[in-house]
Short mmCIF file of C-alpha atoms in Angstrom, two decimals:
data_model
loop_
_atom_site.label_atom_id
_atom_site.label_comp_id
_atom_site.label_asym_id
_atom_site.label_seq_id
_atom_site.Cartn_x
_atom_site.Cartn_y
_atom_site.Cartn_z
CA MET W 34 -0.07 15.00 -0.86
CA PRO W 35 3.30 14.07 0.71
CA THR W 36 4.39 16.05 3.73
CA LYS W 37 7.73 16.76 5.42
CA GLU W 38 9.86 16.39 2.34
CA ASN W 39 13.29 14.96 3.08
CA PRO W 40 15.95 16.89 1.14
CA GLU W 41 18.40 13.98 1.41
CA LYS W 42 17.08 11.46 -1.09
CA ASN W 43 17.58 7.94 0.19
CA LEU W 44 16.21 6.52 -3.09
CA TYR W 45 15.22 3.30 -1.36
CA ILE W 46 12.78 2.74 -4.21
CA LEU W 47 15.67 2.42 -6.70
CA SER W 48 16.90 -0.72 -4.96
CA PHE W 49 13.34 -2.05 -4.83
CA LEU W 50 12.74 -1.52 -8.55
CA ASN W 51 16.18 -2.86 -9.46
CA SER W 52 15.39 -6.07 -7.54
CA ILE W 53 12.41 -6.63 -9.86
CA ARG W 54 14.43 -5.98 -13.01
CA PRO W 55 17.85 -4.37 -13.43
CA LEU W 56 17.55 -0.69 -14.30
CA SER W 57 19.43 0.82 -17.20
CA PRO W 58 21.79 3.69 -16.32
CA GLU W 59 19.43 6.06 -18.15
CA LEU W 60 16.38 5.00 -16.15
CA ARG W 61 18.34 5.03 -12.92
CA ASN W 62 19.52 8.58 -13.59
CA TYR W 63 16.01 9.72 -14.46
CA LEU W 64 14.51 8.19 -11.32
CA ALA W 65 17.28 9.61 -9.16
CA GLN W 66 16.13 13.08 -10.25
CA LYS W 67 12.41 12.42 -9.82
CA ILE W 68 12.03 10.21 -6.73
CA LYS W 69 11.42 12.06 -3.50
CA SER W 70 11.19 10.99 0.14
CA CYS W 71 8.52 11.90 2.67
CA SER W 72 7.22 10.96 6.09
CA PHE W 73 3.82 10.81 7.74
CA GLU W 74 3.02 10.92 11.42
CA LYS W 75 0.97 8.19 13.05
CA ASN W 76 -2.74 8.44 12.09
CA GLU W 77 -2.06 11.15 9.49
CA LEU W 78 -4.33 11.20 6.45
CA ILE W 79 -2.21 10.70 3.34
CA ASN W 80 -5.08 10.95 0.87
CA LYS W 81 -8.79 11.73 1.28
CA ALA W 82 -11.79 10.42 -0.60
CA GLY W 83 -12.64 12.90 -3.34
CA GLU W 84 -8.99 13.78 -3.98
CA VAL W 85 -6.76 12.55 -6.78
CA CYS W 86 -3.80 10.56 -5.45
CA ASP W 87 -1.02 11.28 -7.95
CA CYS W 88 1.83 9.54 -6.10
CA LEU W 89 3.03 5.95 -6.05
CA TYR W 90 4.60 5.24 -2.65
CA LEU W 91 7.03 2.59 -1.42
CA ILE W 92 7.10 2.10 2.35
CA LYS W 93 10.59 2.11 3.82
CA LYS W 94 9.36 1.92 7.41
CA GLY W 95 5.86 2.03 8.87
CA MET W 96 2.33 0.96 8.01
CA VAL W 97 -0.66 2.41 6.17
CA ARG W 98 -4.24 1.39 5.51
CA GLY W 99 -6.95 2.15 2.98
CA TYR W 100 -10.54 2.59 4.09
CA PHE W 101 -13.92 3.98 3.11
CA ILE W 102 -16.77 5.29 5.23
CA SER W 103 -20.17 3.60 5.26
CA ASP W 104 -22.95 4.68 7.64
CA ALA W 105 -20.40 6.63 9.72
CA SER W 106 -18.22 3.51 10.11
CA GLU W 107 -14.68 3.17 8.74
CA ILE W 108 -14.27 -0.02 6.70
CA THR W 109 -10.61 -1.00 6.28
CA THR W 110 -9.97 -2.51 2.84
CA TRP W 111 -6.18 -3.04 2.85
CA ILE W 112 -3.12 -2.73 5.09
CA ASP W 113 0.47 -2.34 3.80
CA SER W 114 3.85 -2.21 5.54
CA GLU W 115 7.58 -2.24 4.74
CA ASN W 116 8.67 -2.94 1.14
CA GLU W 117 5.13 -2.64 -0.18
CA VAL W 118 3.85 -0.20 -2.78
CA PHE W 119 0.62 1.70 -2.20
CA THR W 120 -1.54 4.33 -3.86
CA SER W 121 -5.19 4.87 -4.75
CA ILE W 122 -5.63 2.57 -7.73
CA THR W 123 -8.32 4.64 -9.48
CA GLY W 124 -6.74 7.88 -8.36
CA PHE W 125 -3.28 7.08 -9.63
CA PHE W 126 -3.78 4.90 -12.71
CA ARG W 127 -6.96 6.62 -13.96
CA ASN W 128 -6.22 10.11 -12.64
CA GLN W 129 -9.66 10.13 -11.03
CA LYS W 130 -10.89 11.16 -7.61
CA SER W 131 -10.34 8.43 -5.05
CA GLU W 132 -13.24 6.77 -3.26
CA GLU W 133 -11.08 5.78 -0.30
CA TYR W 134 -8.98 7.35 2.40
CA ILE W 135 -5.35 6.41 3.00
CA GLN W 136 -3.99 6.77 6.54
CA SER W 137 -0.69 6.02 8.24
CA LEU W 138 -1.01 3.64 11.21
CA GLU W 139 2.52 4.33 12.46
CA ASN W 140 5.15 6.97 11.84
CA THR W 141 5.78 6.08 8.22
CA TYR W 142 8.66 6.84 5.85
CA CYS W 143 8.31 6.48 2.08
CA ASP W 144 9.90 7.14 -1.26
CA TYR W 145 7.44 8.19 -3.95
CA LEU W 146 7.15 8.90 -7.65
CA LYS W 147 4.65 11.30 -9.19
CA TYR W 148 2.16 10.08 -11.80
CA GLU W 149 3.56 12.09 -14.70
CA ASP W 150 7.08 10.79 -14.00
CA TYR W 151 5.82 7.21 -13.74
CA LYS W 152 4.06 7.56 -17.11
CA TYR W 153 7.19 9.04 -18.66
CA CYS W 154 9.15 5.98 -17.50
CA LEU W 155 6.58 3.62 -19.01
CA ASN W 156 6.73 5.45 -22.34
CA HIS W 157 10.51 5.76 -22.58
CA PHE W 158 12.10 2.81 -20.74
CA PRO W 159 11.24 -0.81 -21.68
CA GLU W 160 12.39 -2.21 -18.34
CA MET W 161 9.87 0.01 -16.56
CA ARG W 162 7.08 -1.63 -18.52
CA HIS W 163 8.31 -5.00 -17.28
CA ILE W 164 8.41 -3.69 -13.70
CA ASN W 165 4.90 -2.29 -14.12
CA ARG W 166 3.63 -5.71 -15.23
CA ILE W 167 5.21 -7.42 -12.21
CA LEU W 168 3.73 -4.83 -9.83
CA LEU W 169 0.29 -5.26 -11.38
CA GLU W 170 0.57 -9.05 -11.09
CA GLU W 171 1.44 -8.69 -7.42
CA TYR W 172 -1.48 -6.31 -6.90
CA TYR W 173 -3.93 -8.75 -8.51
CA ILE W 174 -2.62 -11.64 -6.40
CA LEU W 175 -3.20 -9.60 -3.23
CA ALA W 176 -6.62 -8.50 -4.51
CA GLU W 177 -7.53 -12.14 -5.15
CA GLN W 178 -6.51 -13.03 -1.60
CA ARG W 179 -8.68 -10.21 -0.21
CA VAL W 180 -11.66 -11.39 -2.27
CA TYR W 181 -11.16 -14.95 -1.05
CA LEU W 182 -10.84 -13.73 2.54
CA ALA W 183 -14.09 -11.77 2.27
CA ARG W 184 -15.92 -14.88 1.03
CA ILE W 185 -14.95 -17.08 3.98
CA PRO W 186 -18.18 -17.25 6.03
CA ASN W 187 -16.60 -18.17 9.37
CA ALA W 188 -14.85 -15.47 11.44
CA ARG W 189 -12.33 -17.89 12.93
CA LYS W 190 -11.41 -19.20 9.51
CA ARG W 191 -11.02 -15.66 8.14
CA LEU W 192 -8.57 -14.89 10.95
CA GLU W 193 -6.70 -18.16 10.35
CA PHE W 194 -6.44 -17.44 6.61
CA PHE W 195 -5.12 -13.95 7.31
CA MET W 196 -2.53 -15.24 9.78
CA ALA W 197 -1.41 -18.03 7.46
CA ASN W 198 -1.39 -16.28 4.11
CA MET W 199 -1.41 -12.52 4.30
CA LYS W 200 0.23 -10.48 7.07
CA PRO W 201 1.42 -12.77 9.86
CA GLN W 202 4.65 -10.80 10.37
CA ILE W 203 2.83 -7.57 11.25
CA MET W 204 -0.08 -9.08 13.16
CA ASP W 205 0.88 -7.50 16.48
CA ARG W 206 1.42 -4.06 14.93
CA ILE W 207 -2.05 -3.65 13.42
CA PRO W 208 -4.50 -1.82 15.72
CA ARG W 209 -7.17 -4.34 16.69
CA LYS W 210 -10.09 -2.13 15.61
CA HIS W 211 -8.65 -1.85 12.09
CA LEU W 212 -7.84 -5.55 11.90
CA ALA W 213 -11.38 -6.37 13.03
CA SER W 214 -12.78 -4.06 10.35
CA TYR W 215 -10.53 -5.58 7.68
CA LEU W 216 -11.64 -9.09 8.63
CA ALA W 217 -15.31 -8.05 8.96
CA ILE W 218 -15.32 -9.25 12.57
CA ARG W 219 -16.70 -7.46 15.61
CA PRO W 220 -13.83 -6.21 17.82
CA GLU W 221 -14.98 -8.28 20.79
CA THR W 222 -15.14 -11.39 18.58
CA LEU W 223 -11.61 -10.74 17.36
CA SER W 224 -10.39 -10.34 20.96
CA ARG W 225 -11.98 -13.66 21.90
CA LEU W 226 -10.50 -15.43 18.89
CA MET W 227 -7.05 -13.99 19.61
CA LYS W 228 -7.25 -15.19 23.22
CA ASP W 229 -8.20 -18.65 22.02
CA LYS W 230 -5.06 -18.64 19.82
CA ASN W 231 -2.78 -17.92 22.81
#
């Protein structure tokens, strides 16, 4: 659940959605009433496993990760930063309890839209259905990249693929232990590989 609600709506997400497809005045007015802003402190849990995540967030500034716990270890499954949308996929689109945790890795500032408002937009505004399709396409492209990354058997090549194709611009901002988990590399192996790169 969002914390520290900002009463002054920046509506950053309106510009983001409009860049995908121009919004009608009616949809823009509706979203202006429904979109809210929030912030999360570094390392704050945004959503816990077993909870329903009913918000779709757009990151204005900051970074978040998704992870699950296996044998007392945190396994990072995704990392998002500025101008990226995040939520719990099963929690938001299926209204089911999430199997993952979502955590801020930095002080993070977002705009968000609640599930019921998102569904209303899909049912009443054709351009929102187009935007939804584009967002889903982008999600599947990123999911495909993560699947490909996980199948690369060599740790060095996984790191090289990540640096070349996925998040090179935020490489230095990601805590090493979370990056190592995401890449399925031991932290000491990641440190050695990073030194070899320099």
